[in-house]
PDB file of C-alpha atoms and ligand atoms in Angstrom:
ATOM      1  CA  UNK I  17      48.416  40.421  -8.018  1.00 54.00           C
ATOM      2  CA  UNK I  18      47.391  40.738 -11.724  1.00 59.00           C
ATOM      3  CA  UNK I  19      46.179  37.103 -11.761  1.00 62.00           C
ATOM      4  CA  UNK I  20      44.108  37.756  -8.663  1.00 60.00           C
ATOM      5  CA  UNK I  21      42.534  40.826 -10.288  1.00 59.00           C
ATOM      6  CA  UNK I  22      41.651  38.791 -13.433  1.00 65.00           C
ATOM      7  CA  UNK I  23      39.953  36.170 -11.247  1.00 69.00           C
ATOM      8  CA  UNK I  24      37.993  38.913  -9.507  1.00 71.00           C
ATOM      9  CA  UNK I  25      36.665  40.624 -12.696  1.00 78.00           C
ATOM     10  CA  UNK I  26      33.045  39.352 -12.369  1.00 84.00           C
ATOM     11  CA  UNK I  27      33.206  40.641  -8.810  1.00 89.00           C
ATOM     12  CA  UNK I  28      33.545  44.228 -10.034  1.00 90.00           C
ATOM     13  CA  UNK I  29      30.138  43.827 -11.686  1.00 89.00           C
ATOM     14  CA  UNK I  30      28.480  42.653  -8.478  1.00 93.00           C
ATOM     15  CA  UNK I  31      30.748  41.938  -5.512  1.00 93.00           C
ATOM     16  CA  UNK I  32      29.561  38.951  -3.466  1.00 92.00           C
ATOM     17  CA  UNK I  33      30.753  36.719  -0.628  1.00 91.00           C
ATOM     18  CA  UNK I  34      34.221  36.830   0.864  1.00 90.00           C
ATOM     19  CA  UNK I  35      35.933  37.684  -2.450  1.00 89.00           C
ATOM     20  CA  UNK I  36      33.467  40.537  -2.875  1.00 91.00           C
ATOM     21  CA  UNK I  37      34.481  41.929   0.511  1.00 93.00           C
ATOM     22  CA  UNK I  38      38.145  41.867  -0.577  1.00 92.00           C
ATOM     23  CA  UNK I  39      37.265  43.499  -3.909  1.00 91.00           C
ATOM     24  CA  UNK I  40      35.419  46.238  -2.005  1.00 94.00           C
ATOM     25  CA  UNK I  41      38.494  46.954   0.122  1.00 93.00           C
ATOM     26  CA  UNK I  42      40.649  46.933  -3.015  1.00 91.00           C
ATOM     27  CA  UNK I  43      38.336  49.438  -4.765  1.00 93.00           C
ATOM     28  CA  UNK I  44      38.310  51.752  -1.744  1.00 93.00           C
ATOM     29  CA  UNK I  45      42.125  51.916  -1.935  1.00 94.00           C
ATOM     30  CA  UNK I  46      42.760  51.833  -5.688  1.00 93.00           C
ATOM     31  CA  UNK I  47      39.926  53.934  -7.137  1.00 95.00           C
ATOM     32  CA  UNK I  48      40.506  57.077  -5.107  1.00 96.00           C
ATOM     33  CA  UNK I  49      42.096  59.190  -7.847  1.00 97.00           C
ATOM     34  CA  UNK I  50      39.241  58.848 -10.335  1.00 98.00           C
ATOM     35  CA  UNK I  51      36.614  59.289  -7.629  1.00 98.00           C
ATOM     36  CA  UNK I  52      38.368  62.397  -6.282  1.00 98.00           C
ATOM     37  CA  UNK I  53      38.434  63.908  -9.781  1.00 98.00           C
ATOM     38  CA  UNK I  54      34.770  63.082 -10.396  1.00 98.00           C
ATOM     39  CA  UNK I  55      33.845  64.721  -7.077  1.00 98.00           C
ATOM     40  CA  UNK I  56      35.795  67.844  -8.120  1.00 98.00           C
ATOM     41  CA  UNK I  57      33.789  67.964 -11.354  1.00 98.00           C
ATOM     42  CA  UNK I  58      30.531  67.750  -9.383  1.00 98.00           C
ATOM     43  CA  UNK I  59      31.316  71.134  -7.791  1.00 97.00           C
ATOM     44  CA  UNK I  60      29.461  70.029  -4.668  1.00 98.00           C
ATOM     45  CA  UNK I  61      27.494  72.732  -2.853  1.00 98.00           C
ATOM     46  CA  UNK I  62      26.521  72.497   0.840  1.00 97.00           C
ATOM     47  CA  UNK I  63      22.787  72.308   0.034  1.00 97.00           C
ATOM     48  CA  UNK I  64      23.079  69.773  -2.816  1.00 98.00           C
ATOM     49  CA  UNK I  65      21.083  66.565  -2.987  1.00 98.00           C
ATOM     50  CA  UNK I  66      23.398  64.062  -4.663  1.00 98.00           C
ATOM     51  CA  UNK I  67      22.862  60.481  -5.867  1.00 98.00           C
ATOM     52  CA  UNK I  68      25.558  57.909  -6.632  1.00 98.00           C
ATOM     53  CA  UNK I  69      24.740  54.883  -8.773  1.00 98.00           C
ATOM     54  CA  UNK I  70      26.981  51.871  -8.117  1.00 98.00           C
ATOM     55  CA  UNK I  71      28.426  53.184  -4.863  1.00 98.00           C
ATOM     56  CA  UNK I  72      30.802  50.226  -4.328  1.00 97.00           C
ATOM     57  CA  UNK I  73      32.516  50.496  -0.933  1.00 97.00           C
ATOM     58  CA  UNK I  74      31.063  53.998  -0.363  1.00 98.00           C
ATOM     59  CA  UNK I  75      34.366  55.895  -0.518  1.00 98.00           C
ATOM     60  CA  UNK I  76      33.009  58.733  -2.717  1.00 98.00           C
ATOM     61  CA  UNK I  77      29.846  59.001  -0.614  1.00 98.00           C
ATOM     62  CA  UNK I  78      31.975  59.512   2.492  1.00 98.00           C
ATOM     63  CA  UNK I  79      33.933  62.353   0.823  1.00 98.00           C
ATOM     64  CA  UNK I  80      30.816  64.031  -0.547  1.00 98.00           C
ATOM     65  CA  UNK I  81      28.932  63.828   2.734  1.00 97.00           C
ATOM     66  CA  UNK I  82      31.677  65.963   4.281  1.00 96.00           C
ATOM     67  CA  UNK I  83      30.962  68.687   1.698  1.00 97.00           C
ATOM     68  CA  UNK I  84      27.165  68.515   1.796  1.00 97.00           C
ATOM     69  CA  UNK I  85      26.226  70.084   5.099  1.00 93.00           C
ATOM     70  CA  UNK I  86      22.533  70.816   4.645  1.00 94.00           C
ATOM     71  CA  UNK I  87      21.476  68.647   1.685  1.00 95.00           C
ATOM     72  CA  UNK I  88      21.811  64.881   1.570  1.00 96.00           C
ATOM     73  CA  UNK I  89      23.656  62.116  -0.245  1.00 98.00           C
ATOM     74  CA  UNK I  90      22.052  58.881  -1.454  1.00 98.00           C
ATOM     75  CA  UNK I  91      23.639  55.818  -2.991  1.00 98.00           C
ATOM     76  CA  UNK I  92      22.399  52.668  -4.711  1.00 98.00           C
ATOM     77  CA  UNK I  93      24.198  49.396  -5.387  1.00 98.00           C
ATOM     78  CA  UNK I  94      22.766  46.007  -6.274  1.00 97.00           C
ATOM     79  CA  UNK I  95      25.431  44.210  -4.203  1.00 97.00           C
ATOM     80  CA  UNK I  96      24.455  43.517  -0.589  1.00 96.00           C
ATOM     81  CA  UNK I  97      28.157  43.199   0.255  1.00 96.00           C
ATOM     82  CA  UNK I  98      28.876  46.716  -1.065  1.00 97.00           C
ATOM     83  CA  UNK I  99      25.873  48.261   0.673  1.00 98.00           C
ATOM     84  CA  UNK I 100      27.072  46.699   3.949  1.00 97.00           C
ATOM     85  CA  UNK I 101      30.643  47.969   3.477  1.00 98.00           C
ATOM     86  CA  UNK I 102      29.424  51.435   2.511  1.00 98.00           C
ATOM     87  CA  UNK I 103      27.066  51.470   5.514  1.00 98.00           C
ATOM     88  CA  UNK I 104      29.965  50.689   7.841  1.00 97.00           C
ATOM     89  CA  UNK I 105      32.155  53.345   6.222  1.00 97.00           C
ATOM     90  CA  UNK I 106      29.376  55.957   6.506  1.00 98.00           C
ATOM     91  CA  UNK I 107      27.786  54.755   9.760  1.00 98.00           C
ATOM     92  CA  UNK I 108      27.713  58.128  11.543  1.00 97.00           C
ATOM     93  CA  UNK I 109      26.303  60.030   8.541  1.00 97.00           C
ATOM     94  CA  UNK I 110      23.655  57.312   7.999  1.00 97.00           C
ATOM     95  CA  UNK I 111      22.638  57.563  11.664  1.00 97.00           C
ATOM     96  CA  UNK I 112      22.364  61.338  11.344  1.00 96.00           C
ATOM     97  CA  UNK I 113      20.178  60.985   8.209  1.00 95.00           C
ATOM     98  CA  UNK I 114      22.695  62.822   5.994  1.00 97.00           C
ATOM     99  CA  UNK I 115      23.441  59.679   3.956  1.00 98.00           C
ATOM    100  CA  UNK I 116      20.918  57.110   2.699  1.00 98.00           C
ATOM    101  CA  UNK I 117      22.093  53.859   1.131  1.00 98.00           C
ATOM    102  CA  UNK I 118      19.921  51.429  -0.801  1.00 98.00           C
ATOM    103  CA  UNK I 119      20.394  47.951  -2.170  1.00 98.00           C
ATOM    104  CA  UNK I 120      18.796  47.904  -5.598  1.00 98.00           C
ATOM    105  CA  UNK I 121      19.233  48.377  -9.290  1.00 97.00           C
ATOM    106  CA  UNK I 122      20.228  51.650 -10.922  1.00 97.00           C
ATOM    107  CA  UNK I 123      17.256  51.319 -13.277  1.00 97.00           C
ATOM    108  CA  UNK I 124      14.734  51.501 -10.420  1.00 98.00           C
ATOM    109  CA  UNK I 125      15.679  54.455  -8.282  1.00 98.00           C
ATOM    110  CA  UNK I 126      13.567  54.571  -5.092  1.00 98.00           C
ATOM    111  CA  UNK I 127      12.976  58.339  -5.157  1.00 98.00           C
ATOM    112  CA  UNK I 128      10.274  60.594  -6.586  1.00 98.00           C
ATOM    113  CA  UNK I 129      10.750  62.730  -9.701  1.00 98.00           C
ATOM    114  CA  UNK I 130      12.974  65.824  -9.397  1.00 98.00           C
ATOM    115  CA  UNK I 131      14.659  64.871  -6.113  1.00 98.00           C
ATOM    116  CA  UNK I 132      18.359  65.382  -6.895  1.00 98.00           C
ATOM    117  CA  UNK I 133      20.601  68.231  -8.047  1.00 98.00           C
ATOM    118  CA  UNK I 134      23.372  65.909  -9.207  1.00 98.00           C
ATOM    119  CA  UNK I 135      23.827  62.232  -9.964  1.00 98.00           C
ATOM    120  CA  UNK I 136      26.992  60.355 -10.831  1.00 98.00           C
ATOM    121  CA  UNK I 137      28.437  56.927 -11.544  1.00 98.00           C
ATOM    122  CA  UNK I 138      32.116  55.946 -11.702  1.00 98.00           C
ATOM    123  CA  UNK I 139      33.085  52.819 -13.682  1.00 97.00           C
ATOM    124  CA  UNK I 140      29.562  51.492 -13.463  1.00 97.00           C
ATOM    125  CA  UNK I 141      27.557  52.320 -16.604  1.00 98.00           C
ATOM    126  CA  UNK I 142      29.200  49.529 -18.655  1.00 95.00           C
ATOM    127  CA  UNK I 143      27.409  47.033 -16.394  1.00 95.00           C
ATOM    128  CA  UNK I 144      23.954  48.492 -17.004  1.00 97.00           C
ATOM    129  CA  UNK I 145      21.683  46.107 -18.873  1.00 95.00           C
ATOM    130  CA  UNK I 146      19.988  48.952 -20.785  1.00 98.00           C
ATOM    131  CA  UNK I 147      22.127  52.098 -20.354  1.00 98.00           C
ATOM    132  CA  UNK I 148      19.690  54.439 -22.101  1.00 98.00           C
ATOM    133  CA  UNK I 149      16.749  53.301 -19.955  1.00 98.00           C
ATOM    134  CA  UNK I 150      18.910  53.676 -16.843  1.00 98.00           C
ATOM    135  CA  UNK I 151      19.970  57.193 -17.868  1.00 98.00           C
ATOM    136  CA  UNK I 152      16.304  58.062 -18.458  1.00 98.00           C
ATOM    137  CA  UNK I 153      15.545  56.819 -14.954  1.00 98.00           C
ATOM    138  CA  UNK I 154      18.344  59.032 -13.593  1.00 98.00           C
ATOM    139  CA  UNK I 155      16.934  61.958 -15.588  1.00 98.00           C
ATOM    140  CA  UNK I 156      13.540  61.366 -13.955  1.00 98.00           C
ATOM    141  CA  UNK I 157      14.919  61.876 -10.443  1.00 98.00           C
ATOM    142  CA  UNK I 158      16.980  64.955 -11.357  1.00 98.00           C
ATOM    143  CA  UNK I 159      15.576  68.417 -10.806  1.00 97.00           C
ATOM    144  CA  UNK I 160      15.371  70.637 -13.892  1.00 97.00           C
ATOM    145  CA  UNK I 161      18.839  72.132 -14.245  1.00 97.00           C
ATOM    146  CA  UNK I 162      20.367  69.066 -12.560  1.00 98.00           C
ATOM    147  CA  UNK I 163      23.324  67.165 -13.975  1.00 98.00           C
ATOM    148  CA  UNK I 164      24.552  63.625 -14.391  1.00 98.00           C
ATOM    149  CA  UNK I 165      28.264  62.756 -14.522  1.00 98.00           C
ATOM    150  CA  UNK I 166      29.292  59.398 -15.955  1.00 98.00           C
ATOM    151  CA  UNK I 167      32.980  58.700 -15.364  1.00 98.00           C
ATOM    152  CA  UNK I 168      35.025  55.866 -16.794  1.00 98.00           C
ATOM    153  CA  UNK I 169      38.632  54.869 -16.369  1.00 97.00           C
ATOM    154  CA  UNK I 170      38.895  51.889 -18.722  1.00 95.00           C
ATOM    155  CA  UNK I 171      41.968  50.221 -17.245  1.00 91.00           C
ATOM    156  CA  UNK I 172      41.655  47.536 -19.932  1.00 89.00           C
ATOM    157  CA  UNK I 173      42.019  50.056 -22.808  1.00 92.00           C
ATOM    158  CA  UNK I 174      45.147  49.565 -24.894  1.00 91.00           C
ATOM    159  CA  UNK I 175      45.374  53.038 -26.447  1.00 94.00           C
ATOM    160  CA  UNK I 176      44.344  56.601 -25.679  1.00 94.00           C
ATOM    161  CA  UNK I 177      42.172  56.474 -28.834  1.00 95.00           C
ATOM    162  CA  UNK I 178      40.213  53.647 -27.259  1.00 96.00           C
ATOM    163  CA  UNK I 179      39.715  55.697 -24.067  1.00 96.00           C
ATOM    164  CA  UNK I 180      38.506  58.654 -26.158  1.00 96.00           C
ATOM    165  CA  UNK I 181      36.089  56.543 -28.152  1.00 96.00           C
ATOM    166  CA  UNK I 182      34.608  55.123 -24.954  1.00 97.00           C
ATOM    167  CA  UNK I 183      34.130  58.692 -23.745  1.00 98.00           C
ATOM    168  CA  UNK I 184      32.377  59.595 -26.999  1.00 98.00           C
ATOM    169  CA  UNK I 185      30.147  56.568 -26.596  1.00 98.00           C
ATOM    170  CA  UNK I 186      28.999  57.869 -23.178  1.00 98.00           C
ATOM    171  CA  UNK I 187      28.211  61.227 -24.792  1.00 98.00           C
ATOM    172  CA  UNK I 188      26.026  59.416 -27.362  1.00 98.00           C
ATOM    173  CA  UNK I 189      24.186  57.559 -24.598  1.00 98.00           C
ATOM    174  CA  UNK I 190      23.504  60.840 -22.781  1.00 98.00           C
ATOM    175  CA  UNK I 191      22.183  62.377 -26.012  1.00 97.00           C
ATOM    176  CA  UNK I 192      19.861  59.427 -26.543  1.00 97.00           C
ATOM    177  CA  UNK I 193      18.557  59.838 -22.996  1.00 97.00           C
ATOM    178  CA  UNK I 194      17.811  63.499 -23.837  1.00 96.00           C
ATOM    179  CA  UNK I 195      20.436  65.153 -21.692  1.00 98.00           C
ATOM    180  CA  UNK I 196      21.623  68.490 -23.021  1.00 97.00           C
ATOM    181  CA  UNK I 197      24.699  70.759 -22.900  1.00 97.00           C
ATOM    182  CA  UNK I 198      26.853  67.632 -22.750  1.00 98.00           C
ATOM    183  CA  UNK I 199      30.562  68.014 -22.200  1.00 98.00           C
ATOM    184  CA  UNK I 200      33.311  65.407 -22.184  1.00 98.00           C
ATOM    185  CA  UNK I 201      36.195  65.950 -19.781  1.00 98.00           C
ATOM    186  CA  UNK I 202      39.337  63.889 -19.432  1.00 97.00           C
ATOM    187  CA  UNK I 203      42.190  63.661 -16.978  1.00 98.00           C
ATOM    188  CA  UNK I 204      45.466  61.908 -17.406  1.00 96.00           C
ATOM    189  CA  UNK I 205      46.067  59.351 -14.665  1.00 96.00           C
ATOM    190  CA  UNK I 206      47.724  55.965 -14.202  1.00 92.00           C
ATOM    191  CA  UNK I 207      47.379  53.399 -15.688  1.00 92.00           C
ATOM    192  CA  UNK I 208      45.060  55.121 -18.206  1.00 95.00           C
ATOM    193  CA  UNK I 209      43.252  58.414 -18.687  1.00 97.00           C
ATOM    194  CA  UNK I 210      39.873  58.849 -17.023  1.00 98.00           C
ATOM    195  CA  UNK I 211      36.959  60.399 -18.943  1.00 98.00           C
ATOM    196  CA  UNK I 212      33.777  61.905 -17.584  1.00 98.00           C
ATOM    197  CA  UNK I 213      30.745  62.927 -19.645  1.00 98.00           C
ATOM    198  CA  UNK I 214      28.461  65.460 -17.983  1.00 98.00           C
ATOM    199  CA  UNK I 215      24.910  66.033 -19.183  1.00 98.00           C
ATOM    200  CA  UNK I 216      22.239  68.431 -17.986  1.00 98.00           C
ATOM    201  CA  UNK I 217      18.509  68.082 -17.567  1.00 97.00           C
ATOM    202  CA  UNK I 218      17.284  71.342 -18.977  1.00 91.00           C
ATOM    203  CA  UNK I 219      13.999  72.689 -17.659  1.00 68.00           C
ATOM    204  CA  UNK I 220      11.388  70.710 -19.597  1.00 60.00           C
ATOM    205  CA  UNK I 221       9.233  73.722 -20.470  1.00 52.00           C
ATOM    206  CA  UNK I 222      12.318  75.459 -21.897  1.00 51.00           C
ATOM    207  CA  UNK I 223      13.124  72.365 -23.999  1.00 53.00           C
ATOM    208  CA  UNK I 224       9.541  72.237 -25.184  1.00 53.00           C
ATOM    209  CA  UNK I 225       9.637  75.893 -26.314  1.00 51.00           C
ATOM    210  CA  UNK I 226      12.916  75.221 -28.157  1.00 54.00           C
ATOM    211  CA  UNK I 227      11.455  72.109 -29.825  1.00 53.00           C
ATOM    212  CA  UNK I 228       8.337  74.008 -30.899  1.00 57.00           C
ATOM    213  CA  UNK I 229      10.461  76.793 -32.380  1.00 58.00           C
ATOM    214  CA  UNK I 230      12.824  74.546 -34.318  1.00 53.00           C
TER     215      UNK I 230
HETATM  216  C1  SAM W  15      33.585  48.553 -10.639  1.00 57.81           C
HETATM  217  S1  SAM W  15      32.565  48.883  -9.243  1.00 57.81           S
HETATM  218  C2  SAM W  15      32.842  50.662  -9.043  1.00 57.81           C
HETATM  219  C3  SAM W  15      32.564  51.127  -7.653  1.00 57.81           C
HETATM  220  C4  SAM W  15      32.837  52.614  -7.402  1.00 57.81           C
HETATM  221  N1  SAM W  15      31.948  53.455  -8.169  1.00 57.81           N
HETATM  222  C5  SAM W  15      34.276  52.954  -7.664  1.00 57.81           C
HETATM  223  O1  SAM W  15      34.600  53.651  -8.640  1.00 57.81           O
HETATM  224  O2  SAM W  15      35.108  52.536  -6.852  1.00 57.81           O
HETATM  225  C6  SAM W  15      30.916  48.807  -9.912  1.00 57.81           C
HETATM  226  C7  SAM W  15      29.847  48.860  -8.837  1.00 57.81           C
HETATM  227  O3  SAM W  15      28.590  49.073  -9.475  1.00 57.81           O
HETATM  228  C8  SAM W  15      27.631  48.158  -8.972  1.00 57.81           C
HETATM  229  N2  SAM W  15      26.629  47.937 -10.034  1.00 57.81           N
HETATM  230  C9  SAM W  15      26.854  47.424 -11.269  1.00 57.81           C
HETATM  231  N3  SAM W  15      25.711  47.393 -11.982  1.00 57.81           N
HETATM  232  C10 SAM W  15      24.740  47.915 -11.188  1.00 57.81           C
HETATM  233  C11 SAM W  15      23.344  48.135 -11.351  1.00 57.81           C
HETATM  234  N4  SAM W  15      22.712  47.838 -12.501  1.00 57.81           N
HETATM  235  N5  SAM W  15      22.646  48.664 -10.334  1.00 57.81           N
HETATM  236  C12 SAM W  15      23.263  48.963  -9.155  1.00 57.81           C
HETATM  237  N6  SAM W  15      24.587  48.761  -8.930  1.00 57.81           N
HETATM  238  C13 SAM W  15      25.324  48.245  -9.931  1.00 57.81           C
HETATM  239  C14 SAM W  15      28.443  46.935  -8.577  1.00 57.81           C
HETATM  240  O4  SAM W  15      27.792  46.146  -7.613  1.00 57.81           O
HETATM  241  C15 SAM W  15      29.735  47.578  -8.056  1.00 57.81           C
HETATM  242  O5  SAM W  15      29.655  47.871  -6.680  1.00 57.81           O
END
């Protein structure tokens, strides 16, 4: 099984073809614990508008759409195979207009400014070509007061120190993209700890006043 996973590594970046379909099914089964924890951290409210970047097989979107009863959930993935799998998994919610799925890149989000209350990505940001630019794009579509959660379970990490330093690196990226009140959470799980950095888009006029006063 380990050899098969090694062969499939490029597929986690952008699942494609028949192998991509298998990788999608594998992710839907094996990534549930970290996605469940990330969803808990989102503290989903019934009226939330939530965006997932790198939705993979759409497992998290399905869970969140059950919690969001009067808002909506959107997801983006650049893999056509993943968008198809996620569309099948969420077919009823898509039909009802509660879930919208898009094939595209996380650095070009097809929504106007200030659309979402919360955005998140789980084991995705390490694939972004320019993570700061992508986080700035996410910030654009968040409402003032909105949050972004970037989770990572680095299954390849050899030590807990390495996991921690990857978490700190996400915090630095969020700072560079001008998120504020950043916190780093972690949860012990197998085979390695999962970290999640959460940043907030503070009301821009408030930030401006603070900047002028400093
Ligand atoms: C390792 S999978 C994680 C999937 C899911 N979040 C999970 O935890 O099970 C990474 C996903 O992000 C997508 N992805 C990677 N880079 C992306 C980008 N720049 N824009 C959109 N999707 C991207 C891949 O196609 C893949 O579906």
